[in-house]
Amino acid sequence: MSLAMIPGTVLGGEASRSVLRETAGRPVHGAAHIGEVFKGLIRSAGRELLGFDDPAGPVGQDVPDDFPASVGACVHESAPRSATIRWIAPRRGLARAVHAGTVWHCPGDARVTDSIPFPIIVADRSVAAVPLDLGLFHKGMLVIRDPVLVQALVRTHRAWWETGEDLAPRTVPRILPPPQREVLQALLAGLTDDAAAVKLGMSRRTYSRRVGELLADLGTTSRFRAGAEAARRGWI
């Protein structure tokens, strides 16, 4: 089946699953490998970065602690290079993420809609990525370079964007909340994750997740650069 045989079709549901399975693309497996390929795709964007994202997707799922935060940090890093960043999230997913205390990293323009077809990311309208299960990227990802399918994904994004509502960009807080300040202080003190977790009375998993969120807020994946960026923002 070819997308050219479905004029005017907006991808979604079982039809999109069938098309994606039968379309030539490069499948990527393994959370670590997926993370590297995904981040490389984001960093390759020089003009435009488009995406559908459900912030609540990882909630309750066995997602590696650093996966969402490291991806979020890469999106922040790409912001100065990309003239356009447009992210779309489902209204209910955003509300669930806020309730769960999950940070949605979006440095560009963002809109909310009642739903999204599935998570995607498209860089410079030349390469795209979709989850193999149309759910979560870390379980498997298909990298697509076929120009017809990439253009179909771009048009799908445009259709949802035109019906969405603007979401005000997150502002950088002048003062960090106490929990994040404690994590930053532990990071600057050079404590190991185990020692910092014990000192702050939390599990190592929780501490690692909060470090990842803090780095994403700082727009870096480097713990070494975190101190300099925090100082620049007046957080320390």
Short mmCIF file of the C-alpha atoms (twelve columns), coordinates in Angstrom:
data_MODEL
# 
_entry.id   MODEL 
# 
loop_
_atom_site.group_PDB 
_atom_site.id 
_atom_site.type_symbol 
_atom_site.label_atom_id 
_atom_site.label_alt_id 
_atom_site.label_comp_id 
_atom_site.label_asym_id 
_atom_site.label_seq_id 
_atom_site.Cartn_x 
_atom_site.Cartn_y 
_atom_site.Cartn_z 
_atom_site.pdbx_PDB_model_num 
ATOM 1   C CA . MET A 1   0.000  0.000  0.000  1 
ATOM 2   C CA . SER A 2   1.250  3.461  -0.856 1 
ATOM 3   C CA . LEU A 3   0.208  6.761  0.677  1 
ATOM 4   C CA . ALA A 4   -0.239 8.002  -2.885 1 
ATOM 5   C CA . MET A 5   -3.204 5.610  -3.097 1 
ATOM 6   C CA . ILE A 6   -4.945 7.364  -0.182 1 
ATOM 7   C CA . PRO A 7   -5.464 10.946 -1.377 1 
ATOM 8   C CA . GLY A 8   -6.269 13.403 1.379  1 
ATOM 9   C CA . THR A 9   -5.912 10.793 4.079  1 
ATOM 10  C CA . VAL A 10  -4.756 11.930 7.513  1 
ATOM 11  C CA . LEU A 11  -2.791 9.133  9.148  1 
ATOM 12  C CA . GLY A 12  -4.329 7.427  12.157 1 
ATOM 13  C CA . GLY A 13  -5.463 4.096  13.603 1 
ATOM 14  C CA . GLU A 14  -4.985 0.726  11.936 1 
ATOM 15  C CA . ALA A 15  -4.553 2.241  8.467  1 
ATOM 16  C CA . SER A 16  -1.446 4.129  9.607  1 
ATOM 17  C CA . ARG A 17  -0.067 0.991  11.288 1 
ATOM 18  C CA . SER A 18  -0.384 -0.945 8.032  1 
ATOM 19  C CA . VAL A 19  1.204  1.808  5.955  1 
ATOM 20  C CA . LEU A 20  4.126  2.245  8.347  1 
ATOM 21  C CA . ARG A 21  4.843  -1.484 8.492  1 
ATOM 22  C CA . GLU A 22  4.921  -1.757 4.682  1 
ATOM 23  C CA . THR A 23  6.930  1.410  4.064  1 
ATOM 24  C CA . ALA A 24  10.696 1.181  3.740  1 
ATOM 25  C CA . GLY A 25  12.341 2.582  6.837  1 
ATOM 26  C CA . ARG A 26  15.133 1.782  9.247  1 
ATOM 27  C CA . PRO A 27  13.940 0.153  12.456 1 
ATOM 28  C CA . VAL A 28  15.952 0.933  15.572 1 
ATOM 29  C CA . HIS A 29  15.815 -1.201 18.706 1 
ATOM 30  C CA . GLY A 30  17.274 -0.994 22.205 1 
ATOM 31  C CA . ALA A 31  16.638 1.994  24.470 1 
ATOM 32  C CA . ALA A 32  20.264 3.198  24.435 1 
ATOM 33  C CA . HIS A 33  20.580 2.956  20.641 1 
ATOM 34  C CA . ILE A 34  17.159 4.558  20.142 1 
ATOM 35  C CA . GLY A 35  18.130 7.429  22.430 1 
ATOM 36  C CA . GLU A 36  21.313 8.148  20.481 1 
ATOM 37  C CA . VAL A 37  19.594 7.990  17.083 1 
ATOM 38  C CA . PHE A 38  16.682 10.083 18.329 1 
ATOM 39  C CA . LYS A 39  18.957 12.762 19.766 1 
ATOM 40  C CA . GLY A 40  21.044 12.759 16.581 1 
ATOM 41  C CA . LEU A 41  17.913 13.361 14.541 1 
ATOM 42  C CA . ILE A 42  16.933 16.313 16.747 1 
ATOM 43  C CA . ARG A 43  20.406 17.824 16.578 1 
ATOM 44  C CA . SER A 44  20.410 17.533 12.782 1 
ATOM 45  C CA . ALA A 45  17.513 19.998 12.462 1 
ATOM 46  C CA . GLY A 46  18.754 23.315 11.153 1 
ATOM 47  C CA . ARG A 47  15.543 24.910 9.915  1 
ATOM 48  C CA . GLU A 48  12.523 23.194 11.407 1 
ATOM 49  C CA . LEU A 49  11.557 20.645 14.036 1 
ATOM 50  C CA . LEU A 50  7.988  19.325 14.189 1 
ATOM 51  C CA . GLY A 51  6.545  16.891 16.674 1 
ATOM 52  C CA . PHE A 52  3.555  15.230 18.262 1 
ATOM 53  C CA . ASP A 53  4.174  14.309 21.880 1 
ATOM 54  C CA . ASP A 54  2.011  12.945 24.678 1 
ATOM 55  C CA . PRO A 55  3.711  14.145 27.896 1 
ATOM 56  C CA . ALA A 56  1.787  11.514 29.876 1 
ATOM 57  C CA . GLY A 57  2.935  8.679  27.629 1 
ATOM 58  C CA . PRO A 58  5.811  7.603  29.919 1 
ATOM 59  C CA . VAL A 59  3.671  7.854  33.085 1 
ATOM 60  C CA . GLY A 60  3.295  4.372  34.562 1 
ATOM 61  C CA . GLN A 61  5.465  2.858  31.821 1 
ATOM 62  C CA . ASP A 62  8.874  1.246  32.207 1 
ATOM 63  C CA . VAL A 63  10.712 4.136  30.578 1 
ATOM 64  C CA . PRO A 64  14.458 4.538  31.331 1 
ATOM 65  C CA . ASP A 65  14.865 7.385  33.816 1 
ATOM 66  C CA . ASP A 66  17.079 9.551  31.625 1 
ATOM 67  C CA . PHE A 67  15.289 9.009  28.307 1 
ATOM 68  C CA . PRO A 68  12.621 11.785 28.377 1 
ATOM 69  C CA . ALA A 69  14.901 14.292 30.106 1 
ATOM 70  C CA . SER A 70  17.863 13.761 27.765 1 
ATOM 71  C CA . VAL A 71  15.624 14.047 24.724 1 
ATOM 72  C CA . GLY A 72  14.088 17.212 26.194 1 
ATOM 73  C CA . ALA A 73  17.535 18.685 26.707 1 
ATOM 74  C CA . CYS A 74  18.418 17.986 23.061 1 
ATOM 75  C CA . VAL A 75  15.285 19.794 21.911 1 
ATOM 76  C CA . HIS A 76  16.357 22.781 24.031 1 
ATOM 77  C CA . GLU A 77  19.846 22.653 22.501 1 
ATOM 78  C CA . SER A 78  18.383 22.635 18.984 1 
ATOM 79  C CA . ALA A 79  16.256 25.742 19.636 1 
ATOM 80  C CA . PRO A 80  18.953 28.306 18.700 1 
ATOM 81  C CA . ARG A 81  19.687 26.446 15.433 1 
ATOM 82  C CA . SER A 82  16.130 25.753 14.297 1 
ATOM 83  C CA . ALA A 83  14.141 28.686 12.959 1 
ATOM 84  C CA . THR A 84  10.892 26.887 13.753 1 
ATOM 85  C CA . ILE A 85  9.993  24.414 16.489 1 
ATOM 86  C CA . ARG A 86  6.354  23.347 16.648 1 
ATOM 87  C CA . TRP A 87  5.210  20.802 19.201 1 
ATOM 88  C CA . ILE A 88  1.667  19.489 19.664 1 
ATOM 89  C CA . ALA A 89  0.357  17.704 22.760 1 
ATOM 90  C CA . PRO A 90  -3.048 16.239 23.624 1 
ATOM 91  C CA . ARG A 91  -4.986 18.214 26.223 1 
ATOM 92  C CA . ARG A 92  -5.666 15.236 28.506 1 
ATOM 93  C CA . GLY A 93  -2.094 14.004 28.256 1 
ATOM 94  C CA . LEU A 94  -0.742 17.381 29.284 1 
ATOM 95  C CA . ALA A 95  -3.119 17.510 32.249 1 
ATOM 96  C CA . ARG A 96  -2.127 13.983 33.355 1 
ATOM 97  C CA . ALA A 97  1.563  14.869 33.099 1 
ATOM 98  C CA . VAL A 98  1.110  17.982 35.245 1 
ATOM 99  C CA . HIS A 99  -0.807 15.930 37.819 1 
ATOM 100 C CA . ALA A 100 2.003  13.349 37.886 1 
ATOM 101 C CA . GLY A 101 4.640  16.063 38.323 1 
ATOM 102 C CA . THR A 102 6.193  15.433 34.899 1 
ATOM 103 C CA . VAL A 103 7.868  18.363 33.146 1 
ATOM 104 C CA . TRP A 104 7.025  18.860 29.454 1 
ATOM 105 C CA . HIS A 105 10.091 20.240 27.705 1 
ATOM 106 C CA . CYS A 106 9.122  22.497 24.801 1 
ATOM 107 C CA . PRO A 107 11.328 25.500 23.983 1 
ATOM 108 C CA . GLY A 108 9.519  26.464 20.767 1 
ATOM 109 C CA . ASP A 109 5.905  27.093 19.836 1 
ATOM 110 C CA . ALA A 110 3.416  24.664 21.333 1 
ATOM 111 C CA . ARG A 111 -0.251 23.927 20.828 1 
ATOM 112 C CA . VAL A 112 -2.713 21.580 22.471 1 
ATOM 113 C CA . THR A 113 -5.385 19.559 20.696 1 
ATOM 114 C CA . ASP A 114 -8.033 17.091 21.820 1 
ATOM 115 C CA . SER A 115 -5.881 14.222 20.528 1 
ATOM 116 C CA . ILE A 116 -2.813 13.354 18.486 1 
ATOM 117 C CA . PRO A 117 -2.577 10.493 15.964 1 
ATOM 118 C CA . PHE A 118 0.694  9.126  17.410 1 
ATOM 119 C CA . PRO A 119 4.070  10.521 18.499 1 
ATOM 120 C CA . ILE A 120 6.288  11.740 15.651 1 
ATOM 121 C CA . ILE A 121 9.257  13.975 15.092 1 
ATOM 122 C CA . VAL A 122 10.221 15.474 11.739 1 
ATOM 123 C CA . ALA A 123 13.518 17.282 11.117 1 
ATOM 124 C CA . ASP A 124 13.806 19.754 8.231  1 
ATOM 125 C CA . ARG A 125 11.004 17.948 6.368  1 
ATOM 126 C CA . SER A 126 13.543 15.372 5.227  1 
ATOM 127 C CA . VAL A 127 13.658 12.702 7.937  1 
ATOM 128 C CA . ALA A 128 11.075 11.539 10.448 1 
ATOM 129 C CA . ALA A 129 10.782 9.074  13.300 1 
ATOM 130 C CA . VAL A 130 7.749  7.260  14.672 1 
ATOM 131 C CA . PRO A 131 7.463  4.599  17.392 1 
ATOM 132 C CA . LEU A 132 7.131  1.093  15.990 1 
ATOM 133 C CA . ASP A 133 4.115  0.500  18.223 1 
ATOM 134 C CA . LEU A 134 2.807  4.053  17.582 1 
ATOM 135 C CA . GLY A 135 3.061  4.579  21.321 1 
ATOM 136 C CA . LEU A 136 6.448  5.030  22.997 1 
ATOM 137 C CA . PHE A 137 9.742  5.679  21.221 1 
ATOM 138 C CA . HIS A 138 11.939 3.763  23.663 1 
ATOM 139 C CA . LYS A 139 10.264 0.453  22.723 1 
ATOM 140 C CA . GLY A 140 11.322 0.693  19.087 1 
ATOM 141 C CA . MET A 141 11.557 3.380  16.452 1 
ATOM 142 C CA . LEU A 142 11.267 3.618  12.672 1 
ATOM 143 C CA . VAL A 143 13.454 6.214  10.958 1 
ATOM 144 C CA . ILE A 144 11.828 7.311  7.702  1 
ATOM 145 C CA . ARG A 145 13.482 9.148  4.826  1 
ATOM 146 C CA . ASP A 146 10.981 8.351  2.077  1 
ATOM 147 C CA . PRO A 147 9.984  11.836 0.815  1 
ATOM 148 C CA . VAL A 148 6.344  10.870 0.164  1 
ATOM 149 C CA . LEU A 149 5.772  9.533  3.660  1 
ATOM 150 C CA . VAL A 150 7.731  12.346 5.314  1 
ATOM 151 C CA . GLN A 151 5.606  14.878 3.437  1 
ATOM 152 C CA . ALA A 152 2.451  13.037 4.551  1 
ATOM 153 C CA . LEU A 153 3.596  13.317 8.169  1 
ATOM 154 C CA . VAL A 154 4.318  17.026 7.698  1 
ATOM 155 C CA . ARG A 155 0.814  17.556 6.303  1 
ATOM 156 C CA . THR A 156 -0.674 15.574 9.170  1 
ATOM 157 C CA . HIS A 157 1.158  17.790 11.630 1 
ATOM 158 C CA . ARG A 158 -0.034 20.912 9.820  1 
ATOM 159 C CA . ALA A 159 -3.662 19.748 9.938  1 
ATOM 160 C CA . TRP A 160 -3.499 19.209 13.719 1 
ATOM 161 C CA . TRP A 161 -1.571 22.460 14.222 1 
ATOM 162 C CA . GLU A 162 -4.231 24.508 12.456 1 
ATOM 163 C CA . THR A 163 -6.940 23.151 14.774 1 
ATOM 164 C CA . GLY A 164 -4.892 23.480 17.983 1 
ATOM 165 C CA . GLU A 165 -4.820 26.149 20.651 1 
ATOM 166 C CA . ASP A 166 -1.661 28.062 21.543 1 
ATOM 167 C CA . LEU A 167 0.069  27.061 24.744 1 
ATOM 168 C CA . ALA A 168 2.019  29.800 26.487 1 
ATOM 169 C CA . PRO A 169 5.721  28.906 26.653 1 
ATOM 170 C CA . ARG A 170 7.108  27.901 30.020 1 
ATOM 171 C CA . THR A 171 9.033  30.665 31.668 1 
ATOM 172 C CA . VAL A 172 12.285 30.039 33.492 1 
ATOM 173 C CA . PRO A 173 11.678 30.497 37.220 1 
ATOM 174 C CA . ARG A 174 13.730 33.190 38.933 1 
ATOM 175 C CA . ILE A 175 14.018 30.980 42.005 1 
ATOM 176 C CA . LEU A 176 14.200 27.206 41.929 1 
ATOM 177 C CA . PRO A 177 11.653 25.240 43.959 1 
ATOM 178 C CA . PRO A 178 13.295 23.742 47.097 1 
ATOM 179 C CA . PRO A 179 13.379 20.131 45.773 1 
ATOM 180 C CA . GLN A 180 15.195 21.187 42.589 1 
ATOM 181 C CA . ARG A 181 17.514 23.478 44.531 1 
ATOM 182 C CA . GLU A 182 18.539 20.541 46.746 1 
ATOM 183 C CA . VAL A 183 19.270 18.427 43.677 1 
ATOM 184 C CA . LEU A 184 21.305 21.243 42.123 1 
ATOM 185 C CA . GLN A 185 23.303 21.689 45.321 1 
ATOM 186 C CA . ALA A 186 24.032 17.963 45.501 1 
ATOM 187 C CA . LEU A 187 25.091 18.040 41.856 1 
ATOM 188 C CA . LEU A 188 27.426 20.980 42.403 1 
ATOM 189 C CA . ALA A 189 28.899 19.302 45.489 1 
ATOM 190 C CA . GLY A 190 30.049 16.444 43.274 1 
ATOM 191 C CA . LEU A 191 28.192 13.763 45.238 1 
ATOM 192 C CA . THR A 192 27.627 10.421 43.603 1 
ATOM 193 C CA . ASP A 193 24.020 9.603  42.763 1 
ATOM 194 C CA . ASP A 194 23.931 7.048  45.578 1 
ATOM 195 C CA . ALA A 195 25.313 9.472  48.164 1 
ATOM 196 C CA . ALA A 196 23.051 12.301 47.006 1 
ATOM 197 C CA . ALA A 197 19.983 10.066 47.105 1 
ATOM 198 C CA . VAL A 198 20.752 9.010  50.693 1 
ATOM 199 C CA . LYS A 199 21.378 12.614 51.752 1 
ATOM 200 C CA . LEU A 200 18.103 13.827 50.212 1 
ATOM 201 C CA . GLY A 201 16.088 10.871 51.481 1 
ATOM 202 C CA . MET A 202 14.988 9.535  48.117 1 
ATOM 203 C CA . SER A 203 15.663 6.515  45.943 1 
ATOM 204 C CA . ARG A 204 18.536 6.576  43.480 1 
ATOM 205 C CA . ARG A 205 16.014 6.209  40.659 1 
ATOM 206 C CA . THR A 206 14.088 9.287  41.799 1 
ATOM 207 C CA . TYR A 207 17.275 11.310 42.230 1 
ATOM 208 C CA . SER A 208 18.510 10.367 38.739 1 
ATOM 209 C CA . ARG A 209 15.160 11.338 37.261 1 
ATOM 210 C CA . ARG A 210 15.231 14.726 38.999 1 
ATOM 211 C CA . VAL A 211 18.778 15.362 37.805 1 
ATOM 212 C CA . GLY A 212 17.631 14.620 34.270 1 
ATOM 213 C CA . GLU A 213 14.715 17.047 34.595 1 
ATOM 214 C CA . LEU A 214 17.019 19.721 36.031 1 
ATOM 215 C CA . LEU A 215 19.511 19.315 33.166 1 
ATOM 216 C CA . ALA A 216 16.677 19.567 30.656 1 
ATOM 217 C CA . ASP A 217 15.469 22.785 32.315 1 
ATOM 218 C CA . LEU A 218 19.023 24.094 32.031 1 
ATOM 219 C CA . GLY A 219 19.122 23.123 28.352 1 
ATOM 220 C CA . THR A 220 22.135 20.833 28.642 1 
ATOM 221 C CA . THR A 221 22.947 17.142 28.870 1 
ATOM 222 C CA . SER A 222 26.247 17.821 30.670 1 
ATOM 223 C CA . ARG A 223 26.470 17.829 34.446 1 
ATOM 224 C CA . PHE A 224 29.742 19.699 34.064 1 
ATOM 225 C CA . ARG A 225 28.036 22.622 32.277 1 
ATOM 226 C CA . ALA A 226 25.045 22.613 34.605 1 
ATOM 227 C CA . GLY A 227 26.770 24.750 37.240 1 
ATOM 228 C CA . ALA A 228 27.776 27.441 34.753 1 
ATOM 229 C CA . GLU A 229 24.287 27.610 33.257 1 
ATOM 230 C CA . ALA A 230 22.655 27.692 36.707 1 
ATOM 231 C CA . ALA A 231 24.947 30.580 37.692 1 
ATOM 232 C CA . ARG A 232 24.127 32.435 34.469 1 
ATOM 233 C CA . ARG A 233 20.433 32.206 35.290 1 
ATOM 234 C CA . GLY A 234 20.958 33.347 38.853 1 
ATOM 235 C CA . TRP A 235 19.890 30.024 40.341 1 
ATOM 236 C CA . ILE A 236 22.977 29.800 42.550 1 
# 
